[in-house]
CSV table of C-alpha atoms and ligand atoms in Angstrom, one decimal:
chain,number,residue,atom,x,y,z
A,1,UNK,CA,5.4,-18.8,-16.0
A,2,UNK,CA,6.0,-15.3,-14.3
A,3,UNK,CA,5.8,-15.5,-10.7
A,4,UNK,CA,4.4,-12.9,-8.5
A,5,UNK,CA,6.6,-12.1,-5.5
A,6,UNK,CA,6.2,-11.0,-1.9
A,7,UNK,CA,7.8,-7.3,-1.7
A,8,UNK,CA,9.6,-7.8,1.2
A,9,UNK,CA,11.7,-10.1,-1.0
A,10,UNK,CA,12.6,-8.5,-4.0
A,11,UNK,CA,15.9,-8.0,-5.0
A,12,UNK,CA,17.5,-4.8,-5.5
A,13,UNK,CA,17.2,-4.6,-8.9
A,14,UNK,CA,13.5,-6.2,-9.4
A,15,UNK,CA,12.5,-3.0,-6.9
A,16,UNK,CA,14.3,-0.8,-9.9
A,17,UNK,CA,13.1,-2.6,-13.0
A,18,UNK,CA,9.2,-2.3,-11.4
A,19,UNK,CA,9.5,1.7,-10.3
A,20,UNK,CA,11.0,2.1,-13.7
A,21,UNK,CA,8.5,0.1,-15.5
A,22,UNK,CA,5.5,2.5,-13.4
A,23,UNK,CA,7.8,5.7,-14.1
A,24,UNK,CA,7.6,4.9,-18.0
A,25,UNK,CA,3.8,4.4,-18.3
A,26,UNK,CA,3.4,7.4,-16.5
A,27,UNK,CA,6.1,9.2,-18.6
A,28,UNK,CA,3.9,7.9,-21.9
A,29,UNK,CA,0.7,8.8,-20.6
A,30,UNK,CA,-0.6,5.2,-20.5
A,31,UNK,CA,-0.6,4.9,-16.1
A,32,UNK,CA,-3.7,7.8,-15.8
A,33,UNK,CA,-6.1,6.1,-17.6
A,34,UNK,CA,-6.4,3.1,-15.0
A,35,UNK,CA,-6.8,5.6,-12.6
A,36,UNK,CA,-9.8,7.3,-15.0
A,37,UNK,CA,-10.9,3.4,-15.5
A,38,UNK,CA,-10.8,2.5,-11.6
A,39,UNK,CA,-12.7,6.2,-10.4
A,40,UNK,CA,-14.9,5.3,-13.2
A,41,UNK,CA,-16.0,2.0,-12.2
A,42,UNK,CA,-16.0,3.0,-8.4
A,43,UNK,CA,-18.5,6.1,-8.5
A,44,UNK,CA,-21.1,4.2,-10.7
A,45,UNK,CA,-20.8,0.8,-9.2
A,46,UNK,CA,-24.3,1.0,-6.4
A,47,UNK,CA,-25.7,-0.9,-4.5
A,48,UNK,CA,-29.0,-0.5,-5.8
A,49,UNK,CA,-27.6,-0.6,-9.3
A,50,UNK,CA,-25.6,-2.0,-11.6
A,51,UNK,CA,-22.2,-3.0,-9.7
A,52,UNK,CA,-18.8,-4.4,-11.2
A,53,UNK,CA,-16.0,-3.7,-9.7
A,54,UNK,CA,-16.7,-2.9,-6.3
A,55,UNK,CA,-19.4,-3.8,-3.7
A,56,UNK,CA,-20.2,-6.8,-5.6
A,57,UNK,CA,-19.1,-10.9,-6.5
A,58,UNK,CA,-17.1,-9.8,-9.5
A,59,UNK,CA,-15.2,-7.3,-7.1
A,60,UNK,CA,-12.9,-10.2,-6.9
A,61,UNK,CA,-12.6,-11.2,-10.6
A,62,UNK,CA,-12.6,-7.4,-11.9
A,63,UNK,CA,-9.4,-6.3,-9.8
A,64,UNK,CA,-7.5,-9.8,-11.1
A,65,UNK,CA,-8.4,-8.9,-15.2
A,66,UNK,CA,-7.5,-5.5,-14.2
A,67,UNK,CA,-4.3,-6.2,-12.7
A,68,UNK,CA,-3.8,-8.6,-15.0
A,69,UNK,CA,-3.8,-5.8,-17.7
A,70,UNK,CA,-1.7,-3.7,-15.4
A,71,UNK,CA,0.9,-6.1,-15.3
A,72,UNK,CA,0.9,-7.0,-19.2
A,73,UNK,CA,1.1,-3.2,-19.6
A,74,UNK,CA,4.8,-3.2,-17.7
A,75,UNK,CA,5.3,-6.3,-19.2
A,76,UNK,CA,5.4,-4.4,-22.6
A,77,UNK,CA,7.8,-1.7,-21.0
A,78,UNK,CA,10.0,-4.5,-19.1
A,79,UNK,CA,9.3,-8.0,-19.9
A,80,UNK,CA,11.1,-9.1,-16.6
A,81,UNK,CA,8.8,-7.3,-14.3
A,82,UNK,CA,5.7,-8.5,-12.1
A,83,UNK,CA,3.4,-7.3,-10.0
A,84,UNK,CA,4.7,-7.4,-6.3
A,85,UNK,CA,2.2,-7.9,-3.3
A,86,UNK,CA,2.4,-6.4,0.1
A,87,UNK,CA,1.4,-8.2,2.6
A,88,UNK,CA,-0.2,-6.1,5.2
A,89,UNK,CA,-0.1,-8.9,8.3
A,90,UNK,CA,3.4,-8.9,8.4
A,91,UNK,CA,4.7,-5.7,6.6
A,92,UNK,CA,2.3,-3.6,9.2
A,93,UNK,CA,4.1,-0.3,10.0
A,94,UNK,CA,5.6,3.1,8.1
A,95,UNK,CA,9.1,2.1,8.7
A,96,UNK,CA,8.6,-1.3,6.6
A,97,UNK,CA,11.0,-1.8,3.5
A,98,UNK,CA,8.1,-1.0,1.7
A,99,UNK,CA,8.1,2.2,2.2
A,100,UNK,CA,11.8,3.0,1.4
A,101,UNK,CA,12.8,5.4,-1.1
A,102,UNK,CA,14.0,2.1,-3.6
A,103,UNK,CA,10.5,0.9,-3.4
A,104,UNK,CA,7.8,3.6,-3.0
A,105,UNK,CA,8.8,6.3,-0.8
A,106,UNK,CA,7.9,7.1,2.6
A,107,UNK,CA,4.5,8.4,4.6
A,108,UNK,CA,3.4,12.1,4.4
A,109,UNK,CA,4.8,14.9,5.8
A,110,UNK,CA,2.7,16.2,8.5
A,111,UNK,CA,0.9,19.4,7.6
A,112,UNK,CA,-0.2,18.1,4.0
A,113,UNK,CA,0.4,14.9,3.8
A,114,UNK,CA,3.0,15.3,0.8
A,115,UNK,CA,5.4,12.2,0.1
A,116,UNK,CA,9.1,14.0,-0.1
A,117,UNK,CA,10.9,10.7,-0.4
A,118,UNK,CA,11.5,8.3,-3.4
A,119,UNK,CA,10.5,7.9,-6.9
A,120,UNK,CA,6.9,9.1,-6.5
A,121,UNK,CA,7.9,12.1,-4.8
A,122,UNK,CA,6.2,15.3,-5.9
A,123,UNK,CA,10.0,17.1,-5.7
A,124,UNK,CA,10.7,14.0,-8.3
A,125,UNK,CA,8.4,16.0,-11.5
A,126,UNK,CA,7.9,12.1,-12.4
A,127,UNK,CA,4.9,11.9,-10.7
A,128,UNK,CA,2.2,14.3,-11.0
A,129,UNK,CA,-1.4,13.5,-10.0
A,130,UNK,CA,-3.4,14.4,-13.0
A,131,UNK,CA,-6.6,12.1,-12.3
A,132,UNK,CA,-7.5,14.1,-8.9
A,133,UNK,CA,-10.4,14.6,-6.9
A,134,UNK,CA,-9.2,18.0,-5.7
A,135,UNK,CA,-6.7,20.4,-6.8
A,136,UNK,CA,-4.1,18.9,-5.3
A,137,UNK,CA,-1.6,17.3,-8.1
A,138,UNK,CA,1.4,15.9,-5.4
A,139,UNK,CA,0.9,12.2,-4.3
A,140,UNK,CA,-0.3,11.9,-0.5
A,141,UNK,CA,-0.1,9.6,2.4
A,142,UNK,CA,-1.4,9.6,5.8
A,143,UNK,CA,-0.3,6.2,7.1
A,144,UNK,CA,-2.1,4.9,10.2
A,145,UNK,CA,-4.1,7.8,10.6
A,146,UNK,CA,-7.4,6.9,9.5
A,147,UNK,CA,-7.5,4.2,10.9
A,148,UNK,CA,-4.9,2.5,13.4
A,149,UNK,CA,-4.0,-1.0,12.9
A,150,UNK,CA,-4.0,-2.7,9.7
A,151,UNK,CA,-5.3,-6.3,9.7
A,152,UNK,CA,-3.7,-8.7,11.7
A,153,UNK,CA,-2.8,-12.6,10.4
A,154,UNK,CA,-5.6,-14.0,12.7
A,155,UNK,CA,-8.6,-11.8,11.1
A,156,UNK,CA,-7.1,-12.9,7.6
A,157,UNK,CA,-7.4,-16.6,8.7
A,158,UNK,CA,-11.0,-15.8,9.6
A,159,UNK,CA,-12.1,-14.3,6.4
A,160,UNK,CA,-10.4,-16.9,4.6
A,161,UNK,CA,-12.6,-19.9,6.8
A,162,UNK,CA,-16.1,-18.5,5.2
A,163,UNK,CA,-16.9,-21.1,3.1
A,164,UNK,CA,-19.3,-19.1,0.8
A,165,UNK,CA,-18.0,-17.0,-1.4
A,166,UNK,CA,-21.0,-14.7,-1.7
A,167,UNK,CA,-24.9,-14.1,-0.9
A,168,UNK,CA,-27.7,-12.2,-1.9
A,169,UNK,CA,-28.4,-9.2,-1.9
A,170,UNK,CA,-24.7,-9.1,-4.1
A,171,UNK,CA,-23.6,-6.0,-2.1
A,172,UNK,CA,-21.8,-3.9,0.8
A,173,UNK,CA,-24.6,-5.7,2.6
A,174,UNK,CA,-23.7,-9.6,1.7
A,175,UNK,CA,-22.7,-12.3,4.4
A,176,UNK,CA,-20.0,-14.1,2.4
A,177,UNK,CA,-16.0,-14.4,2.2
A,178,UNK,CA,-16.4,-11.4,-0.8
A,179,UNK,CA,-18.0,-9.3,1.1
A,180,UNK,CA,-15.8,-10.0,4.2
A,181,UNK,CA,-12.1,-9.9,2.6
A,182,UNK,CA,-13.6,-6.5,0.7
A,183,UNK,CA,-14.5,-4.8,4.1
A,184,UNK,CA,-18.4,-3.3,4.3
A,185,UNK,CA,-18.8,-6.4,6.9
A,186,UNK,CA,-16.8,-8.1,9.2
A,187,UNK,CA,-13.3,-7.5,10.6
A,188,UNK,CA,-12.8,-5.2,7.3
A,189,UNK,CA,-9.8,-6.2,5.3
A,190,UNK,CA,-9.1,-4.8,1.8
A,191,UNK,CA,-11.1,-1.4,2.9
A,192,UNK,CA,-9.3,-1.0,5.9
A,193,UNK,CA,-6.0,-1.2,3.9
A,194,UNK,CA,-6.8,1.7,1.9
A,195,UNK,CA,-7.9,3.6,5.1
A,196,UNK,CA,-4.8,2.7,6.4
A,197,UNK,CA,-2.7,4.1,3.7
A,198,UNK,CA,-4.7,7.3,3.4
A,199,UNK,CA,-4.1,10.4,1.2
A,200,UNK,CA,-5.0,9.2,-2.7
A,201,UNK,CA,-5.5,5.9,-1.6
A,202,UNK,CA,-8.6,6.6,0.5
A,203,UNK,CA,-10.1,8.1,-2.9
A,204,UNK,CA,-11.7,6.6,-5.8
A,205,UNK,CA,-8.6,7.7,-7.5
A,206,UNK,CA,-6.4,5.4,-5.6
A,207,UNK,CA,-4.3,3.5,-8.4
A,208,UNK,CA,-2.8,7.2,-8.1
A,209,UNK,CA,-0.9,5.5,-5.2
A,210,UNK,CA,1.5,2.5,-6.8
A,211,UNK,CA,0.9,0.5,-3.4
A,212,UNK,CA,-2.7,-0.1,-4.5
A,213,UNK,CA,-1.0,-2.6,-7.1
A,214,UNK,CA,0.6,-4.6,-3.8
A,215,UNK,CA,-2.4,-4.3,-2.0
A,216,UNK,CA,-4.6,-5.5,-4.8
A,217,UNK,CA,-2.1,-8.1,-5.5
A,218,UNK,CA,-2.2,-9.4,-2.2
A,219,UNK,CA,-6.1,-9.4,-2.1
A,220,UNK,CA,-5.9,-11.7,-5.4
A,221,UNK,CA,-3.2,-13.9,-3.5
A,222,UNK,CA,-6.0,-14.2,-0.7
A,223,UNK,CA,-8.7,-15.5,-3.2
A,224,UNK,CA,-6.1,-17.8,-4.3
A,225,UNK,CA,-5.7,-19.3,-1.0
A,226,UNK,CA,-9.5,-19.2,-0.3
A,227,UNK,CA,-10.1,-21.2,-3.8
A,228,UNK,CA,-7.5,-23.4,-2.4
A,229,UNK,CA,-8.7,-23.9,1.0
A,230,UNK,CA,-12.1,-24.4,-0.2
A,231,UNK,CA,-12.3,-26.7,-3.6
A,232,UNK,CA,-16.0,-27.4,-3.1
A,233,UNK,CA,-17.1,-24.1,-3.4
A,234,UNK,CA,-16.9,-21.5,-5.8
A,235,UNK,CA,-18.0,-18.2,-7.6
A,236,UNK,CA,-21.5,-16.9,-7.2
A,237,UNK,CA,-24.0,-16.5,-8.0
A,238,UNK,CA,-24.0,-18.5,-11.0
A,239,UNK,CA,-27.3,-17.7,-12.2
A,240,UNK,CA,-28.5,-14.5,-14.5
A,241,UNK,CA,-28.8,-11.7,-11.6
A,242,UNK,CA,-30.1,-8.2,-12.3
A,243,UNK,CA,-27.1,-5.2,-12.0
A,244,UNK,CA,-24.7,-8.4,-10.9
A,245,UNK,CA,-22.3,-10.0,-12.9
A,246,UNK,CA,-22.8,-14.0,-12.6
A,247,UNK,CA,-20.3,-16.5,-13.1
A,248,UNK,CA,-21.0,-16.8,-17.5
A,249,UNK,CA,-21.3,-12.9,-17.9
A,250,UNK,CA,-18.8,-10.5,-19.6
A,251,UNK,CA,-17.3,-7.5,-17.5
A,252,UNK,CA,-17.4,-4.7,-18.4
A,253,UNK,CA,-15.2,-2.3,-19.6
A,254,UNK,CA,-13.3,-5.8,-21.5
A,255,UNK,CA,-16.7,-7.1,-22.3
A,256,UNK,CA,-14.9,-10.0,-23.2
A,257,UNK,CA,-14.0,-11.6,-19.8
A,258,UNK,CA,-16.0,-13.6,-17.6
A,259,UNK,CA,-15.7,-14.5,-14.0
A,260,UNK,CA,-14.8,-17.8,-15.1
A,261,UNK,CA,-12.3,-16.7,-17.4
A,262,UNK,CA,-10.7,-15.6,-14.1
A,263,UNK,CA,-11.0,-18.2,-11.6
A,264,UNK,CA,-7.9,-20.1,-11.9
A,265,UNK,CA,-4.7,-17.2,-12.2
A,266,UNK,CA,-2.2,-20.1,-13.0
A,267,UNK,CA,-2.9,-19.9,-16.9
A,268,UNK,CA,-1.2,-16.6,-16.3
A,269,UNK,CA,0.9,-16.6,-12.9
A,270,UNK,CA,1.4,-18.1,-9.7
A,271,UNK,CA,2.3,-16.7,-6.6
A,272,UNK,CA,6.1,-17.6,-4.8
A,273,UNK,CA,4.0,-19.0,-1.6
A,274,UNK,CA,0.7,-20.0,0.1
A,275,UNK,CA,-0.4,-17.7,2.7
B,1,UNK,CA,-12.2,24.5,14.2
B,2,UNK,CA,-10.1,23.6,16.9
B,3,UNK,CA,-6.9,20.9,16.3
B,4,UNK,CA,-9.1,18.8,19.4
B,5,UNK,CA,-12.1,18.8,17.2
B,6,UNK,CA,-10.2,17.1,14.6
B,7,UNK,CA,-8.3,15.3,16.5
B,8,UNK,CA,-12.3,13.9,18.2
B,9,UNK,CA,-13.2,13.5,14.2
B,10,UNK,CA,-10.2,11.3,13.9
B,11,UNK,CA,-10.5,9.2,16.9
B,12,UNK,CA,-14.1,8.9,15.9
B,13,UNK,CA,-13.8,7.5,12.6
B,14,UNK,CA,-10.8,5.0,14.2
B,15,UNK,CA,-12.8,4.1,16.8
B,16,UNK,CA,-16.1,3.1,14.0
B,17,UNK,CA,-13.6,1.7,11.8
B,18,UNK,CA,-11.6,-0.4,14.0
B,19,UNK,CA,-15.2,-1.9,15.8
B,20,UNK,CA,-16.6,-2.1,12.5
B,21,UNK,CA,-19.7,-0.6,14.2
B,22,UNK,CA,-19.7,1.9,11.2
B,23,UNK,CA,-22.0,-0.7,9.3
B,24,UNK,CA,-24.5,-0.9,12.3
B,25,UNK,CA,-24.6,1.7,14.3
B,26,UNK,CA,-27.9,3.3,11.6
B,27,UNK,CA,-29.7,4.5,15.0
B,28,UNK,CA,-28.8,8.1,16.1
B,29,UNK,CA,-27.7,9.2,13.2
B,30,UNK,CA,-29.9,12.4,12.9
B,31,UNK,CA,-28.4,13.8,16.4
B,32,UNK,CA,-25.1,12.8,15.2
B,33,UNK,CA,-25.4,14.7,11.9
B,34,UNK,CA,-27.0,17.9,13.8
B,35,UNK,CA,-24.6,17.7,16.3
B,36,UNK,CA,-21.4,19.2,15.4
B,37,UNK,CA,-19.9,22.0,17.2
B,38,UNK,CA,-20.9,24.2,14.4
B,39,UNK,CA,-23.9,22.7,13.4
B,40,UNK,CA,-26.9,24.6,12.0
B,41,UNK,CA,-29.7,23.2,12.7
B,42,UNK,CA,-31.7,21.4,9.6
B,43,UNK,CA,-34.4,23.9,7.5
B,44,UNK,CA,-36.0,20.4,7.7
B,45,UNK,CA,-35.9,16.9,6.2
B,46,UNK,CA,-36.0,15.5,2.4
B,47,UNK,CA,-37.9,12.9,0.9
B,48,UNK,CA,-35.7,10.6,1.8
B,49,UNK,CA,-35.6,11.2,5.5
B,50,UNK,CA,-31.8,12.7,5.3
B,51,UNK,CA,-32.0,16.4,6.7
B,52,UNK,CA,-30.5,19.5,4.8
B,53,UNK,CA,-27.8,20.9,6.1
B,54,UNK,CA,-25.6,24.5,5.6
B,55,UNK,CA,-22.7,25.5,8.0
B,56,UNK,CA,-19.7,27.1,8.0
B,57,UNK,CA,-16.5,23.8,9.4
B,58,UNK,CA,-13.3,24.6,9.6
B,59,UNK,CA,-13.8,27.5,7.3
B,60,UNK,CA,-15.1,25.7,4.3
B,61,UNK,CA,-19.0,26.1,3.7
B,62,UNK,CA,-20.5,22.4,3.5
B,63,UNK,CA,-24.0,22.3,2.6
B,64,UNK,CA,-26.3,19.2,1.7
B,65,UNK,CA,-29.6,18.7,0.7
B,66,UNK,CA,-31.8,16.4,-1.3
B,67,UNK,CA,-31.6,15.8,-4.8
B,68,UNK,CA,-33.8,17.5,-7.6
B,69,UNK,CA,-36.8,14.7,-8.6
B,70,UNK,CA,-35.3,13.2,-11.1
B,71,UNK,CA,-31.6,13.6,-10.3
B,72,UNK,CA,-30.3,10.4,-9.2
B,73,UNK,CA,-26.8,10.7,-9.3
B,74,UNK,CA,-24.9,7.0,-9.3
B,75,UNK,CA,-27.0,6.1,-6.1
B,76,UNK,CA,-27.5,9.1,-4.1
B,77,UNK,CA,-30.7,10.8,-3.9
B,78,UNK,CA,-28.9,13.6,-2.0
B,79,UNK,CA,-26.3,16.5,-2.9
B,80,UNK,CA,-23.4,17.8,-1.1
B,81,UNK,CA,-21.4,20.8,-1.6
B,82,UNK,CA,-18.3,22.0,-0.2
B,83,UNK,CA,-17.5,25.8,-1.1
B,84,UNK,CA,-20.4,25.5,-3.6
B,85,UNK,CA,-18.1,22.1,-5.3
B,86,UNK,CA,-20.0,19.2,-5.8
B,87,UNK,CA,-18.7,16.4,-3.7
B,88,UNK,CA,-19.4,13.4,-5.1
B,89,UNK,CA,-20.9,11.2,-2.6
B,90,UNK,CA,-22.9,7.7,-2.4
B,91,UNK,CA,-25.3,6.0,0.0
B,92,UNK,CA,-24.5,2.4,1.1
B,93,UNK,CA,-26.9,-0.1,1.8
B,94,UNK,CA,-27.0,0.2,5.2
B,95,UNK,CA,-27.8,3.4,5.2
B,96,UNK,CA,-24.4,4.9,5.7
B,97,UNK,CA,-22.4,7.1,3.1
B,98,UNK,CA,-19.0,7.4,1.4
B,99,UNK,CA,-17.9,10.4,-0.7
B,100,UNK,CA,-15.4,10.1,-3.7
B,101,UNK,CA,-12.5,11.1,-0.8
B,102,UNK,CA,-13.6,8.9,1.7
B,103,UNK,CA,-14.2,5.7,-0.6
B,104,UNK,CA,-13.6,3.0,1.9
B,105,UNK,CA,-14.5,4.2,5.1
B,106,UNK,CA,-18.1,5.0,5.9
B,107,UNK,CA,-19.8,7.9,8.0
B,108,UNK,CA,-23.8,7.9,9.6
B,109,UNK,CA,-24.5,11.3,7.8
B,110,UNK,CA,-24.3,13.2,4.5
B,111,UNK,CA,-23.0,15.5,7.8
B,112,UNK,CA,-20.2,13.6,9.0
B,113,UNK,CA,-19.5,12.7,5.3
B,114,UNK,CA,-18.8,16.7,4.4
B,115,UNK,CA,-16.4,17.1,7.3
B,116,UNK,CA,-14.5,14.6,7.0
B,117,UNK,CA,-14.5,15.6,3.3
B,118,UNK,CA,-13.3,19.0,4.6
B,119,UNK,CA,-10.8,17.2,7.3
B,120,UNK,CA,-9.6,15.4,4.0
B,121,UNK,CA,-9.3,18.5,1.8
B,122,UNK,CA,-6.8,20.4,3.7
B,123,UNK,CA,-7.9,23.3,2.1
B,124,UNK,CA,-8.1,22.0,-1.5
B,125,UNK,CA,-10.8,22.5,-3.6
B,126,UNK,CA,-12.7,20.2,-5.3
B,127,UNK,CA,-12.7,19.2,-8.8
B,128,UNK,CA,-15.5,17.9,-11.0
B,129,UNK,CA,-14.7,14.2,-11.6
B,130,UNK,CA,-15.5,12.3,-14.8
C,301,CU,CU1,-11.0,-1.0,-6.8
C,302,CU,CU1,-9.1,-1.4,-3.4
């Protein structure tokens, strides 16, 4: 069973084997289109309207079939690799191992916000931006400029203590732990992150940015440990739901995945710890 | 525009952000969007209440107005353009917005929206997305 590991404790050569895994599906063409797929989903999913990966219950269950894909997709360059997570509480400033040039480079340099250090460097030629809001094709990063502080442990703890895992209207609007662990209410988690980080990943083009896998990765380790924490509850809403995807639906784009297909990640990995 | 009228943008958006205020603060938002430094006063106000705007910010035309009847473009009945560039942008439910490069933070005006856009940019220009 492959095991998804914390970052912070990878060894040397897992850190090479998963920047060369991301190098090669970017060298082969195959890394931009879950960027397309991702800016795709994020500029049609409305409130309003139909809504599947973002601002909705399925947020939760789209990112893990998407990673999910991600991961198989390295798996195919390097069967040894999984996805790391980063986890923001503890890993919380621009010096962290995380952002070393073994792992994923450094922060912006001030004036443009160009990464110049490690693999994803734009001085690098391995990593042009292709799938781009702007003319801009060098990755970016802004880190702690947007927005200060990323989320402590404590607000974690109280996301992960809402014992309903989502409410009508099934939006940016919804009470709920969904709603809450995304970020349009509440202490603001998984948004915040990606304010946080800045550059790319404040777009809708933010798998440009390979730390949206560890952030994404940690945010499925948090449902984890809200499934955990909470064995009487579960996905909602379970009931046919205009523009929502309920529990028995297909997602699109798979069209062959439901939310339950994806409530229980053990059929295809576990993770090295609880939170 | 000054560097201390970014660096006001900036401590703004921290300041909504880290409160979380962003998602309630709905009232005032017409003097907030009119307010800028360079603002231009709106022609007047759209169907859906939001009011048109055209200036000149930090050197970059940003101009926004309601959509064409008809034209509802993923969720927004409103248009924003930077340098005459469609920047893709989308109303929340709360009544606050998010552009395509500002996805995860929210602003009180299609206003606010278009300079941080422009904050964003750097200079860049826009590019139609998929
Ligand atoms: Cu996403
Ligand atoms: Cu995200």
């Amino acid at each position: 069973m492959a095991v998804r590991k914390n970052q912070a404790t990878l060894t040397a050569k897992e850190k090479r084997d998963f920047v060369d895994a991301l190098l090669q599906l970017k060298r082969l063409g195959r890394y931009d289109a879950y960027v397309a797929t991702h800016n795709r989903f994020i500029v049609s999913d409305t409130d309003n309207g139909e809504r599947t990966g973002h601002r909705s219950p399925s947020f939760l269950p789209w990112h893990r079939r998407f990673l999910l894909q991600f991961e198989q997709d390295l798996q195919s360059v390097n069967p040894s690799v999984t996805l790391p997570y980063w986890d923001w509480t503890a890993d919380r400033t621009a010096t962290a191992g995380l952002w070393a040039d073994d792992l994923l480079g450094g922060n912006g340099r001030s004036g443009d916000n160009r990464v110049t250090t490690g693999p994803f460097a734009a001085g690098g030629g391995q990593w042009t931006i292709t799938v781009r809001p702007d003319s801009r094709d060098y990755l970016r990063r802004s880190l702690g400029t947007g927005v200060a502080q990323l989320p402590t442990r404590a607000e974690v703890e109280s996301v992960l203590a809402v014992q309903t895992y989502d409410a009508a209207p099934w939006n940016s609007s919804s009470a709920g732990f969904r709603n809450q662990l995304e970020g349009w209410r509440g202490v603001n988690l998984h948004n915040r992150v990606h304010v946080w980080v800045g550059g790319l990943m404040g777009t809708g083009m933010s798998p440009n940015d390979p730390v949206f896998w560890l952030h994404h990765c940690f945010i499925d380790k948090l449902w984890a440990e809200w499934q955990r924490r909470h064995p009487q509850q579960g996905y909602l809403p379970t009931a046919a739901t205009a523009n929502v995807v309920s529990l028995n639906t297909a997602m699109k784009p798979w069209n062959d995945t439901t939310p339950a297909d994806m409530l229980d990640h053990t059929r295809h990995y576990t993770y090295d710890s609880a939170f | 525009m000054s560097e201390a009228g970014n660096h006001a943008e900036l401590t703004r958006r921290r300041m909504l952000q880290g409160a979380g205020v962003a998602l309630t603060a709905a009232v005032g938002t017409a003097v907030l969007g009119l307010a800028g430094p360079t603002g231009t006063p709106a022609a007047a106000a759209g169907p859906g209440g939001h009011d048109t705007f055209d200036e000149v910010y930090r050197g970059r035309r940003i101009q926004g107005r309601p959509a064409a009847s008809g034209h509802h473009h993923h969720g927004a009945d409103y248009t924003v353009q930077i340098d005459g560039e469609e920047l893709h942008v989308m109303r929340n439910a709360d009544g606050t917005w998010i552009s395509v490069v500002n996805h995860y933070q929210s602003h009180q005006t299609p206003l606010a929206l278009a300079r941080a856009a422009v904050v964003e940019l750097q200079g860049a220009t826009l590019v139609p997305i998929a």
